[in-house]
PDB file of C-alpha atoms in Angstrom:
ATOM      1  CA  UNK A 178     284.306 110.556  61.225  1.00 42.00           C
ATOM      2  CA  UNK A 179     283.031 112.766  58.864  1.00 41.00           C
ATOM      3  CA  UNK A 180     279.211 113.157  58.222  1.00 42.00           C
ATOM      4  CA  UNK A 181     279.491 112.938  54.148  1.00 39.00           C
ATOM      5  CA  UNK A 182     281.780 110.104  53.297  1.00 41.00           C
ATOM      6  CA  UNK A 183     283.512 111.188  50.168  1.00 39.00           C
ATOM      7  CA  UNK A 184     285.673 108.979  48.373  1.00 39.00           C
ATOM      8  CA  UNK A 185     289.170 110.721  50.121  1.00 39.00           C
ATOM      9  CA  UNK A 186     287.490 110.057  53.579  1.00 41.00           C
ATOM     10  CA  UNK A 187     288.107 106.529  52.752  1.00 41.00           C
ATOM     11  CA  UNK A 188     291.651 106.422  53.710  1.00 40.00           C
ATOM     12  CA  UNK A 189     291.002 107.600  57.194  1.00 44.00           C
ATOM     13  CA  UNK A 190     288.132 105.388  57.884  1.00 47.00           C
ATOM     14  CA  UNK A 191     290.183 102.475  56.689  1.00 44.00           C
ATOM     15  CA  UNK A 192     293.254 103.854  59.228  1.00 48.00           C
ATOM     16  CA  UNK A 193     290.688 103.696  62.026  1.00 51.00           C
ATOM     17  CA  UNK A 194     290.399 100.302  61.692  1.00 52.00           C
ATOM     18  CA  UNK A 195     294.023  99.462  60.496  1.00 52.00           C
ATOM     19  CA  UNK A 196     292.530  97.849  57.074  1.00 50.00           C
ATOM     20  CA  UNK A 197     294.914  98.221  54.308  1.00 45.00           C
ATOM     21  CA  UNK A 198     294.574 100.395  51.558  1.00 40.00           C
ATOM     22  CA  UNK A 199     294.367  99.189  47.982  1.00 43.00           C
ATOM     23  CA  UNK A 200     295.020 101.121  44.955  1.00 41.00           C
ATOM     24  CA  UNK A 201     292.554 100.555  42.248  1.00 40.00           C
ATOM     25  CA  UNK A 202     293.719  98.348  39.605  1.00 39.00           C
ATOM     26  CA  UNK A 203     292.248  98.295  36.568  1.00 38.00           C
ATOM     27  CA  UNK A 204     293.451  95.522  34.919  1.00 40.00           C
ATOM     28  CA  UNK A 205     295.290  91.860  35.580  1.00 42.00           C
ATOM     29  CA  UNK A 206     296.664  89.139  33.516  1.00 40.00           C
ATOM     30  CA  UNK A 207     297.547  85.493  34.312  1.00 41.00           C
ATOM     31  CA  UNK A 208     298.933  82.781  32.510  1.00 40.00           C
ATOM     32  CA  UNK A 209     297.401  79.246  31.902  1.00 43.00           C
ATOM     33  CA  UNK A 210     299.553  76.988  31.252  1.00 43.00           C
ATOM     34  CA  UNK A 211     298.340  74.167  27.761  1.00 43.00           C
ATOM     35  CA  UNK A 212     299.873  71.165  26.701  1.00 42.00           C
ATOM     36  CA  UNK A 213     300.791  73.390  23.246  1.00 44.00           C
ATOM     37  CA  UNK A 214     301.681  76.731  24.390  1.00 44.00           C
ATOM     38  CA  UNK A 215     301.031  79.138  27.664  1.00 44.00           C
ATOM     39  CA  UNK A 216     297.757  80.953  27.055  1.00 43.00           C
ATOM     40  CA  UNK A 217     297.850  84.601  28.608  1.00 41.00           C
ATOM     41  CA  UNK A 218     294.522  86.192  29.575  1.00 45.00           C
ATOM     42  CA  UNK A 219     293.580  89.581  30.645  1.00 42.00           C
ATOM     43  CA  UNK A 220     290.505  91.024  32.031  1.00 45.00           C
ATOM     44  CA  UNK A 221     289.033  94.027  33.941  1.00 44.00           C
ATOM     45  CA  UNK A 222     289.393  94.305  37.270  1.00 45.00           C
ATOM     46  CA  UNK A 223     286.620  96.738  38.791  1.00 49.00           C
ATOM     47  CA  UNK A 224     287.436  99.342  41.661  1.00 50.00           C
ATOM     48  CA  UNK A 225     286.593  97.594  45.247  1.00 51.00           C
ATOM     49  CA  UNK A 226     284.058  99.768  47.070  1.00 54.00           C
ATOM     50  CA  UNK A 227     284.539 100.968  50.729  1.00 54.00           C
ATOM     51  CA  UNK A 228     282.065  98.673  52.119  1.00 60.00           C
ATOM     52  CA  UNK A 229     283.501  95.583  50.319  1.00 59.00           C
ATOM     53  CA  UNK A 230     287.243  96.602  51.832  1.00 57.00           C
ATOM     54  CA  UNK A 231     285.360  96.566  55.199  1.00 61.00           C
ATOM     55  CA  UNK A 232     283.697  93.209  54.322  1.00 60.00           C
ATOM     56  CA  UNK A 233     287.466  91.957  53.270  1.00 60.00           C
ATOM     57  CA  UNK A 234     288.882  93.053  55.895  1.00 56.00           C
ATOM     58  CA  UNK A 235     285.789  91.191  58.269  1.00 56.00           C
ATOM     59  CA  UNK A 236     285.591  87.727  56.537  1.00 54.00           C
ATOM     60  CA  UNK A 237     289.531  87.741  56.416  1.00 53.00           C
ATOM     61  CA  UNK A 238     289.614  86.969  60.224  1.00 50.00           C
ATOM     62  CA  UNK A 239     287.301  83.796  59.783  1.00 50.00           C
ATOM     63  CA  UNK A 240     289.517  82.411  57.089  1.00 47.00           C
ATOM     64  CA  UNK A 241     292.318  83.049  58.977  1.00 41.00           C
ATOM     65  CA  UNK A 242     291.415  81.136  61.736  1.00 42.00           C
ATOM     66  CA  UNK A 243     291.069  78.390  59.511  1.00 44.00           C
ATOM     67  CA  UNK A 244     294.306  78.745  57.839  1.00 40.00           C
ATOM     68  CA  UNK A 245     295.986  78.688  61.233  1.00 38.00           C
ATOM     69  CA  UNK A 246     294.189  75.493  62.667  1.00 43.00           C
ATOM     70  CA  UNK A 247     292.489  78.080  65.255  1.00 41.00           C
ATOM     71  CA  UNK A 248     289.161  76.798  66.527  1.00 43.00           C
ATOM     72  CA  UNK A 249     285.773  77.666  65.692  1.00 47.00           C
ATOM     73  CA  UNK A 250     284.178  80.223  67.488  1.00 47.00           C
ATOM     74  CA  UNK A 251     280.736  78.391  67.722  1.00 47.00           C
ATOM     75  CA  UNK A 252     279.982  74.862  67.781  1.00 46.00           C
ATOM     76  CA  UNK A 253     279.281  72.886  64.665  1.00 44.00           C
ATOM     77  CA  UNK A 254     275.458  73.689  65.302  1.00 45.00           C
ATOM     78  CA  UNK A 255     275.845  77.309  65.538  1.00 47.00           C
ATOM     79  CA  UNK A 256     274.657  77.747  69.274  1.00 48.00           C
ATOM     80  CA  UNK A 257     275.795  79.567  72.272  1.00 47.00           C
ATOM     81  CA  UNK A 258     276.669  77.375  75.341  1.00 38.00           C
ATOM     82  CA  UNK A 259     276.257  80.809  77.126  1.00 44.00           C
ATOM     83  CA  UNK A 260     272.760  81.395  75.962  1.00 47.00           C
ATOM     84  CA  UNK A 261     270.179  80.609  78.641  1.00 46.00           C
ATOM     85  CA  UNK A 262     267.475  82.108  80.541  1.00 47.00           C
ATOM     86  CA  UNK A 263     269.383  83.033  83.850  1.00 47.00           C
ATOM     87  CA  UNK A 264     269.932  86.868  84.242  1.00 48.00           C
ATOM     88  CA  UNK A 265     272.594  88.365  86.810  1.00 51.00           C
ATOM     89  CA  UNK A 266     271.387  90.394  89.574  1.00 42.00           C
ATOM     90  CA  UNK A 267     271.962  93.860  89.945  1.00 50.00           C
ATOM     91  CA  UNK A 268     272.120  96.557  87.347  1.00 62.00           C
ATOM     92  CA  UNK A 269     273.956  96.211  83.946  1.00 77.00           C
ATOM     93  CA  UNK A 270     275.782  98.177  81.841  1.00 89.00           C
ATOM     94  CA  UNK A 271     273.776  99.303  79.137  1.00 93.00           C
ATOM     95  CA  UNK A 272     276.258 100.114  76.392  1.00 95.00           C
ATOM     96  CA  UNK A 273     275.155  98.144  73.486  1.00 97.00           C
ATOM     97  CA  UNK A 274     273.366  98.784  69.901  1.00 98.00           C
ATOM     98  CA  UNK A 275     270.784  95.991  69.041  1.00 98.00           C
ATOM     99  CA  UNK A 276     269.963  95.770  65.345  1.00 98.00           C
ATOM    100  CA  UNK A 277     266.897  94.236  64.401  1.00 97.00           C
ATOM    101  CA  UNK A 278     266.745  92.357  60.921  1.00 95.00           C
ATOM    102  CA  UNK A 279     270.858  92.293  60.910  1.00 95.00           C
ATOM    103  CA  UNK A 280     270.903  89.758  57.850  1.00 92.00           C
ATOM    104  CA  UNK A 281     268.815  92.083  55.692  1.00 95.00           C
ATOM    105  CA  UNK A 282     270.473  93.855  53.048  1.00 95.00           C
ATOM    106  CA  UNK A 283     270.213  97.506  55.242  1.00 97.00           C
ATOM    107  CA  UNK A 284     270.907  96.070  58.652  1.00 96.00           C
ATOM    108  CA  UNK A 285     274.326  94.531  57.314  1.00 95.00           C
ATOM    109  CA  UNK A 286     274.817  98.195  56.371  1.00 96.00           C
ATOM    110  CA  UNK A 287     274.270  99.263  59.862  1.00 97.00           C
ATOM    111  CA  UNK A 288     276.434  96.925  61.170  1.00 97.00           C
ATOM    112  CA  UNK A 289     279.021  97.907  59.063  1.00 95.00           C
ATOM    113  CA  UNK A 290     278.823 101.607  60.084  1.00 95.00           C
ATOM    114  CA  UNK A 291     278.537 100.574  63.309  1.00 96.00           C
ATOM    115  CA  UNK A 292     282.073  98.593  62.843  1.00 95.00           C
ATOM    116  CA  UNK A 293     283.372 101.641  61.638  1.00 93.00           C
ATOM    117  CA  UNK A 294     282.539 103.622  64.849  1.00 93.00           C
ATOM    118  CA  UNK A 295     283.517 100.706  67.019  1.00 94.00           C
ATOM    119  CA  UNK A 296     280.309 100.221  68.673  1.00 96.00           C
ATOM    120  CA  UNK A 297     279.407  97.229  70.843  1.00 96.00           C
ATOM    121  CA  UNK A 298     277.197  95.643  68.568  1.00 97.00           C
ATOM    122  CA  UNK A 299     274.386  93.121  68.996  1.00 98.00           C
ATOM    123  CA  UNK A 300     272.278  92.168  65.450  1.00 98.00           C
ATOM    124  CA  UNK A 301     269.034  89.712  65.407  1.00 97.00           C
ATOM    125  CA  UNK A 302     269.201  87.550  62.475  1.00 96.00           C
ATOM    126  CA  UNK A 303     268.136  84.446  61.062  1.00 95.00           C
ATOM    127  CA  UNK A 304     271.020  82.229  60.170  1.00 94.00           C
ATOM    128  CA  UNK A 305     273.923  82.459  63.439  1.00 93.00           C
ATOM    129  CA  UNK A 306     276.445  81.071  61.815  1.00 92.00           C
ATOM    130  CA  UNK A 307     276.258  82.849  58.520  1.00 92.00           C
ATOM    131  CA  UNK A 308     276.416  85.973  60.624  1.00 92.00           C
ATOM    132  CA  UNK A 309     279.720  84.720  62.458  1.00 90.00           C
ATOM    133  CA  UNK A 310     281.005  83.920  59.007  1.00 90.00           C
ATOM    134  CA  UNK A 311     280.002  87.252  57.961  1.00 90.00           C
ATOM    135  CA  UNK A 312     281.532  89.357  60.986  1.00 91.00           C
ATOM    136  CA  UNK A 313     283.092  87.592  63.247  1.00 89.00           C
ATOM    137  CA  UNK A 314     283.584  88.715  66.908  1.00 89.00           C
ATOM    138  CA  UNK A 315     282.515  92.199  66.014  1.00 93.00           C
ATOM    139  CA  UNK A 316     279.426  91.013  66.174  1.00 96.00           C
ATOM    140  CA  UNK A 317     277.050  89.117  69.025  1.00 96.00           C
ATOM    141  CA  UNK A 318     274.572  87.427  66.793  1.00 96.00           C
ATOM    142  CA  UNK A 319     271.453  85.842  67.874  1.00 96.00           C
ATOM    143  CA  UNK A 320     268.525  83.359  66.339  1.00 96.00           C
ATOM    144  CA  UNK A 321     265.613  83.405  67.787  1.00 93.00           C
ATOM    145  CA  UNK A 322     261.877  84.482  67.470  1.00 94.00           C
ATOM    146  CA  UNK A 323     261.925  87.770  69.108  1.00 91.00           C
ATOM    147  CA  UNK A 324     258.162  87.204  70.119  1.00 91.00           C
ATOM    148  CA  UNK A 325     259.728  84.655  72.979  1.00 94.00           C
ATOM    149  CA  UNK A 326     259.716  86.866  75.734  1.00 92.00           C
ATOM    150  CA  UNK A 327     262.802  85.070  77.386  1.00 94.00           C
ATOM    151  CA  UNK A 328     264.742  85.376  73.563  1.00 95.00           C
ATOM    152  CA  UNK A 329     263.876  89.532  73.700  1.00 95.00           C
ATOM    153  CA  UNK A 330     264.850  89.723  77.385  1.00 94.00           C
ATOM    154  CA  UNK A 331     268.289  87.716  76.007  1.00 95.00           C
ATOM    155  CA  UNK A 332     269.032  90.042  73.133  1.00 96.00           C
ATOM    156  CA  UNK A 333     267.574  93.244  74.995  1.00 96.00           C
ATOM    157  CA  UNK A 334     270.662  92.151  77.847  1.00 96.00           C
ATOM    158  CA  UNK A 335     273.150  95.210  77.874  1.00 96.00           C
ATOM    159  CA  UNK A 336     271.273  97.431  74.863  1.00 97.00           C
ATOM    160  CA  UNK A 337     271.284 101.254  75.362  1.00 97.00           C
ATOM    161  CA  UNK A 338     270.182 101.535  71.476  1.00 98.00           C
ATOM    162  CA  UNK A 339     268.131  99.741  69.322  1.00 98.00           C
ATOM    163  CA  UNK A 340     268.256 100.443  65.413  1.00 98.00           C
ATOM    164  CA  UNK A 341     265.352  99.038  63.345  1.00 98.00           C
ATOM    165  CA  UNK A 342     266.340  99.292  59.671  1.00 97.00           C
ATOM    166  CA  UNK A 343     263.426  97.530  58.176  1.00 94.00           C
ATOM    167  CA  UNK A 344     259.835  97.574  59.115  1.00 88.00           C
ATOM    168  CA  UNK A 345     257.960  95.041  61.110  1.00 90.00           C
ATOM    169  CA  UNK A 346     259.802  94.603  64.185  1.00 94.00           C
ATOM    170  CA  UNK A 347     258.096  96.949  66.649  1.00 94.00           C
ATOM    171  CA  UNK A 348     254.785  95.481  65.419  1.00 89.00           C
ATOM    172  CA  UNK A 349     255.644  91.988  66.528  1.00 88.00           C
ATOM    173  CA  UNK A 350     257.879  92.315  70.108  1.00 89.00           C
ATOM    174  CA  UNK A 351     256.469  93.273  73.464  1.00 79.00           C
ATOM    175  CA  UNK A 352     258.193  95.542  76.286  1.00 86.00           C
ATOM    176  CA  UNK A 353     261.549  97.286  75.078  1.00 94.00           C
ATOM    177  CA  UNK A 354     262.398  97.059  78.625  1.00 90.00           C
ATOM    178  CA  UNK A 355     265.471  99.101  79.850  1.00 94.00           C
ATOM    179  CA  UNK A 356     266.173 100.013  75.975  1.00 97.00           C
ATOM    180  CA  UNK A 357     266.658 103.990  76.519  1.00 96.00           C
ATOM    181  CA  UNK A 358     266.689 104.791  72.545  1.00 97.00           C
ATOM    182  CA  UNK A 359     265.190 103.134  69.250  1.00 98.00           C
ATOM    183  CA  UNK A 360     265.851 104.513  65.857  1.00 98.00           C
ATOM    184  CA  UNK A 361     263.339 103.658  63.057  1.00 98.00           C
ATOM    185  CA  UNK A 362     264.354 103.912  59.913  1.00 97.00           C
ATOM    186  CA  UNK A 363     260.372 104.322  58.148  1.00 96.00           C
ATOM    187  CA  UNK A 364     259.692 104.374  54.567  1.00 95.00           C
ATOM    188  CA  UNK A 365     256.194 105.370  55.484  1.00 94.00           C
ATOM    189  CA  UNK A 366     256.510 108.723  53.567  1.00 93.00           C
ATOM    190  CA  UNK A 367     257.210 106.584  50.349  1.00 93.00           C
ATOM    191  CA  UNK A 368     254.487 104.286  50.840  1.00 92.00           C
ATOM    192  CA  UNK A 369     252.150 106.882  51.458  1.00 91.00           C
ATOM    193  CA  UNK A 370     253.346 108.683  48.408  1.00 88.00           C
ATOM    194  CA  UNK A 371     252.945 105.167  46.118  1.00 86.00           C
ATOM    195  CA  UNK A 372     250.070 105.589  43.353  1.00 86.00           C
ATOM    196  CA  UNK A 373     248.262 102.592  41.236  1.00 86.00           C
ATOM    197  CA  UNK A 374     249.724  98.955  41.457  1.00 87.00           C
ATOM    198  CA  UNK A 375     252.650 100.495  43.643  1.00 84.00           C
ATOM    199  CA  UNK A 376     250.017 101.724  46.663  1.00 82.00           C
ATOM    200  CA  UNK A 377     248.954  98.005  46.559  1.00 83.00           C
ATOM    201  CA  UNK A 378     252.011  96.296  46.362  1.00 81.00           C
ATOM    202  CA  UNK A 379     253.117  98.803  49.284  1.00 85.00           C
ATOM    203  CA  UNK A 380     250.216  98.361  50.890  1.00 84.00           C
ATOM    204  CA  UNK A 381     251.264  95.863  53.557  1.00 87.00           C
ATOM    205  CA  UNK A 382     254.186  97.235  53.950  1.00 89.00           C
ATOM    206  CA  UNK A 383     252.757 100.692  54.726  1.00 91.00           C
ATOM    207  CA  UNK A 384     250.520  98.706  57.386  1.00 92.00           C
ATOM    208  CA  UNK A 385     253.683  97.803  59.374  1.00 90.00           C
ATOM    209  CA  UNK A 386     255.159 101.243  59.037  1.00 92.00           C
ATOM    210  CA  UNK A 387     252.234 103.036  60.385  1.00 94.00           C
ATOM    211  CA  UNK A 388     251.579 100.469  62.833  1.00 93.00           C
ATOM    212  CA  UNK A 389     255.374 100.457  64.141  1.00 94.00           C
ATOM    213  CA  UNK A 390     255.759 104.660  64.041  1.00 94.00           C
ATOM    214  CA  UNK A 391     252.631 104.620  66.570  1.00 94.00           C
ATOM    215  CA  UNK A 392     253.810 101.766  68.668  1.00 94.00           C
ATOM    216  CA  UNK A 393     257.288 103.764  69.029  1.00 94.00           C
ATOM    217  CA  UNK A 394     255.163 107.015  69.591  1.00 93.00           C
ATOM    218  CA  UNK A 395     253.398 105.198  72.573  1.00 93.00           C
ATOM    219  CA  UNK A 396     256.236 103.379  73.781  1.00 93.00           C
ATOM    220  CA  UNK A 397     257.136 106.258  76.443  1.00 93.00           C
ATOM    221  CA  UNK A 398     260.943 105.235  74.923  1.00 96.00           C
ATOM    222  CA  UNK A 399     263.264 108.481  73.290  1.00 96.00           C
ATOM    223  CA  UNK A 400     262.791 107.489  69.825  1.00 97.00           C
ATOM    224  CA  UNK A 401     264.550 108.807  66.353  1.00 97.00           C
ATOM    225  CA  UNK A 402     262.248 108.259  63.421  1.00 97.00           C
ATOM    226  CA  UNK A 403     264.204 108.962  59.792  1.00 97.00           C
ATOM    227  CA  UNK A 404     261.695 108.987  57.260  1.00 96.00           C
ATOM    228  CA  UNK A 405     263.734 108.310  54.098  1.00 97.00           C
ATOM    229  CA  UNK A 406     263.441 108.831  50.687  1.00 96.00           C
ATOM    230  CA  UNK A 407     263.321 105.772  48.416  1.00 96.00           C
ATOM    231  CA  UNK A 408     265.970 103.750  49.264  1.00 97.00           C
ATOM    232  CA  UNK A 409     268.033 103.274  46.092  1.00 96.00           C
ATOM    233  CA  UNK A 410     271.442 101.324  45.667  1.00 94.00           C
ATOM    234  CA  UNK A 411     273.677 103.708  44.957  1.00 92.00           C
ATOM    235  CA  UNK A 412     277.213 104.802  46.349  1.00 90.00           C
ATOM    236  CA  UNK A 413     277.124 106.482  49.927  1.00 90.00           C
ATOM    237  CA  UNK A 414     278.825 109.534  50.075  1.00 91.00           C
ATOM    238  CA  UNK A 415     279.142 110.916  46.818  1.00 91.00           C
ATOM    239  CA  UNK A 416     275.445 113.586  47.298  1.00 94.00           C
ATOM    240  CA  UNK A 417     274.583 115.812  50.217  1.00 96.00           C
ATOM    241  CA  UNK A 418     271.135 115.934  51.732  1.00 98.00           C
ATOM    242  CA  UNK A 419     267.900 117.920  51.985  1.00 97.00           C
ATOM    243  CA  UNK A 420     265.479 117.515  55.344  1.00 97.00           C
ATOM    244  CA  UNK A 421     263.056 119.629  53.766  1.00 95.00           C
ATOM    245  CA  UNK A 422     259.616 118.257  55.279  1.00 93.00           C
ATOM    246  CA  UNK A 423     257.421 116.891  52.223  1.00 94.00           C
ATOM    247  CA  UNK A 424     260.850 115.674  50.623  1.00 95.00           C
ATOM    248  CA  UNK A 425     260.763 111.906  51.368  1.00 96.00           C
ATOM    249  CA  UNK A 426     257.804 111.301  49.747  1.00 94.00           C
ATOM    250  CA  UNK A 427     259.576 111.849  46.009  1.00 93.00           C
ATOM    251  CA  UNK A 428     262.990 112.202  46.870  1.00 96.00           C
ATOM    252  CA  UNK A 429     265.779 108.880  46.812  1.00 97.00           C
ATOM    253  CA  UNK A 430     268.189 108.494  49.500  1.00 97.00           C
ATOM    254  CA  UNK A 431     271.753 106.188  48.994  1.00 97.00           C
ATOM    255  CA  UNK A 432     270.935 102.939  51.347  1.00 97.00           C
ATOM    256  CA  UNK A 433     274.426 103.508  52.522  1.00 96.00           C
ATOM    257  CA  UNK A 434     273.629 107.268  53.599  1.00 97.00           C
ATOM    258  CA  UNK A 435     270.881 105.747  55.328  1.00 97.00           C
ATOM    259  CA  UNK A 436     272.600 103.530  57.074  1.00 97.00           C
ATOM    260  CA  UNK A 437     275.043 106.374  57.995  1.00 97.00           C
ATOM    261  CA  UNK A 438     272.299 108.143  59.518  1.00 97.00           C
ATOM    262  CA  UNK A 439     270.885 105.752  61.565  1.00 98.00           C
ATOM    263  CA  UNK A 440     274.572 105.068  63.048  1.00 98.00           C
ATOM    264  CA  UNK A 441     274.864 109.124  63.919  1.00 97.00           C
ATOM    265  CA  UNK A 442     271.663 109.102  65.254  1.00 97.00           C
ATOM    266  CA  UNK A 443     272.871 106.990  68.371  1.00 97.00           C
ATOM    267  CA  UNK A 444     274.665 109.958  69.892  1.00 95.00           C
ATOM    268  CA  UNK A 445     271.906 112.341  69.237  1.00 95.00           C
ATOM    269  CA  UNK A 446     269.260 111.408  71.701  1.00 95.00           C
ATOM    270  CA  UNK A 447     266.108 113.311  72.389  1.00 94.00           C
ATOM    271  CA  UNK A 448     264.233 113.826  75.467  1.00 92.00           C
ATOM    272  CA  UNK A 449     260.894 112.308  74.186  1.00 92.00           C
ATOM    273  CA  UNK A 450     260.669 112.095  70.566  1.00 93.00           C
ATOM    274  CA  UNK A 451     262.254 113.028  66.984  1.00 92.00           C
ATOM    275  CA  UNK A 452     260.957 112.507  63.607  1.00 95.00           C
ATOM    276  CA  UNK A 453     262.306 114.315  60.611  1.00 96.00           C
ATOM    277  CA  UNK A 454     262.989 113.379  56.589  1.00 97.00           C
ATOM    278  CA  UNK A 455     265.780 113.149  54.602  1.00 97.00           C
ATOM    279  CA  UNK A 456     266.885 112.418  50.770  1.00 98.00           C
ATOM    280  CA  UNK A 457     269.881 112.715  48.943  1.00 97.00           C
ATOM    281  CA  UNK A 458     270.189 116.833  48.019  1.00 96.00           C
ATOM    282  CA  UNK A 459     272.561 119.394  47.905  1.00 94.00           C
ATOM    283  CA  UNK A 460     273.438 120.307  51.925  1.00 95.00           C
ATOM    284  CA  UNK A 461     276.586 119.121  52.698  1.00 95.00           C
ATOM    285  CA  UNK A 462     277.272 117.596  56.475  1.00 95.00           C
ATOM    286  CA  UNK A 463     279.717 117.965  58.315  1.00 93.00           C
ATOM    287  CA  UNK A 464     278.969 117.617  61.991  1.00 95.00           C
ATOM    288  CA  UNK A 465     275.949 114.953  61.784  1.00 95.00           C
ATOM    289  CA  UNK A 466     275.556 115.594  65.924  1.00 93.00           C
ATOM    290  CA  UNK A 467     275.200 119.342  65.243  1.00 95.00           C
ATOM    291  CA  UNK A 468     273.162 118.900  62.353  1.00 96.00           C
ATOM    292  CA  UNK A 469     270.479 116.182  64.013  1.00 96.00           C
ATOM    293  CA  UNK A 470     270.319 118.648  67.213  1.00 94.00           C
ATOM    294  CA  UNK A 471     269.313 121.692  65.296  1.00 94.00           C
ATOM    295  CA  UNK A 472     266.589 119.486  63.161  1.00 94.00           C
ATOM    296  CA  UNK A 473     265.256 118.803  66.816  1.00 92.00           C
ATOM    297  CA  UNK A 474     265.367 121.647  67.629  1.00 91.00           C
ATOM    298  CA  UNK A 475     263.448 123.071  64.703  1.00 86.00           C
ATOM    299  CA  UNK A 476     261.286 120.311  65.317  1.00 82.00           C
ATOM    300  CA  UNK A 477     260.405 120.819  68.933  1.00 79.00           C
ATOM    301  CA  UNK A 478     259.100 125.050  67.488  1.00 73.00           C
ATOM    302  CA  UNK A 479     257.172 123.485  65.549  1.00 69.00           C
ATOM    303  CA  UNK A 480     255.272 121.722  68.191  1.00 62.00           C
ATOM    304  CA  UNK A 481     255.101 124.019  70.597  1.00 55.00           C
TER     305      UNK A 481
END
């Protein structure tokens, strides 16, 4: 998958995951029928995004299931007969990607990329069954207070990666036990860069980001921080980047390229640790692998 998503990329992506391809439409009319005469109406009909064909294509197998008289996939009170405290012996295959926060706004944009690159996926979220509604099987959701030492050890069961998309998380849990890569998505270079009534609206906020970057630091885990440029909501895809170090703090980045980072950072592991920045620019990406190796790289110089 390419590292820059342009709009023709879209037709591949959707391939990958036999989805079907829509041409836009720009306009439909229907018929209501009156008791004097048939009333015709036409309206717009906007262009559906990539990520909404994905979400289509997601929430299509739930109502499916329904159509056909399949059964649920949960119980009526949303729980997991399979969820309990007892753990296998002998090693387990690691293989997973946890996302933390995965009913937020940006961690439903991880998941997504991570649907895209068939990844074994495992979110944390509040509501279960909203999440099953949302994704389906692609998905092992899981409600709990992560605090609960026997709910982490639960949702830490089979992660290689963990992908933190929002702040607060690393501030709260305990041991990241047998996790061998997190990836922190930090708006800490933003917060620091807020002035006035923004620094103390941020303020909290940049509390939990400096807290959870030196956490991760001292963690003795591999860790991939991407300090991001204000996050804005605007279409993935469509801008190339600029990892020029000083850049995040004025700088936007698309919360979809974000979430296309943090997916591409999973195969680029380092040996101890990686921080860089990114915003929306003008390099284009092809190779995100390549690119993320030479940034640490280039990071590790600067170290040394």
């Amino acid at each position: 998958m390419a590292g820059v998503l342009p709009s023709s990329s879209t037709l591949s992506l959707l391939a990958s995951l036999n989805l079907p391809y829509q041409k836009p439409s720009y306009s439909s009319c229907f018929i209501l029928s009156t008791r004097k005469s048939p009333l015709v109406q036409c309206k717009a009909k906007k262009k559906v995004s990539f990520t909404d064909q994905i979400l289509d294509y997601i929430e299509g197998g739930p109502k499916l299931r329904k159509w056909y008289g399949a059964p649920e996939l949960l119980p009526k009170d949303g729980t997991n007969v399979e969820e309990d405290d007892e753990f296998p012996e002998g090693e387990e295959t690691r293989d997973a990607v946890l996302v933390t926060d995965g009913d937020s706004e940006m961690g439903q944009m991880v998941i997504l990329s991570l649907i895209v690159k068939r990844a074994r996926i495992k979110a944390l979220v509040k509501d279960k069954r909203a999440a099953l509604e949302a994704f389906g099987t692609y998905v092992e959701s899981m409600a709990g207070d992560s605090r609960d030492k026997p709910f982490l050890r639960r949702a830490l069961r089979g992660v290689c990666t963990v992908i933190c998309p929002n702040e607060g998380f690393l501030s709260t849990v305990g041991s990241l036990k047998g996790v061998k890569h997190v990836i922190l998505l930090s708006q800490l270079s933003v917060y620091k860069g807020a002035n006035g009534i923004q620094a103390l609206l941020k303020s909290n906020a940049r509390k939990l980001a400096e807290q959870d970057e030196s956490i991760l630091v001292a963690s003795g885990i591999p860790y991939t921080v991407i300090r991001a440029g204000l996050l804005q909501n605007s279409s993935g895809g469509t801008q190339g980047f600029s990892f020029e170090q000083g850049s995040s703090a004025k700088g936007t980045l698309s919360k979809e390229d974000a979430a296309f980072i943090c997916v591409e950072a999973v195969d680029a592991v380092p040996q101890k640790g990686f921080i860089f920045e990114v915003v929306n620019g003008g390099e284009k990406v092809s190779d995100w692998k390549e690119c993320l190796n030479r940034l640490m790289e280039k990071s590790e110089q600067q170290l040394q």
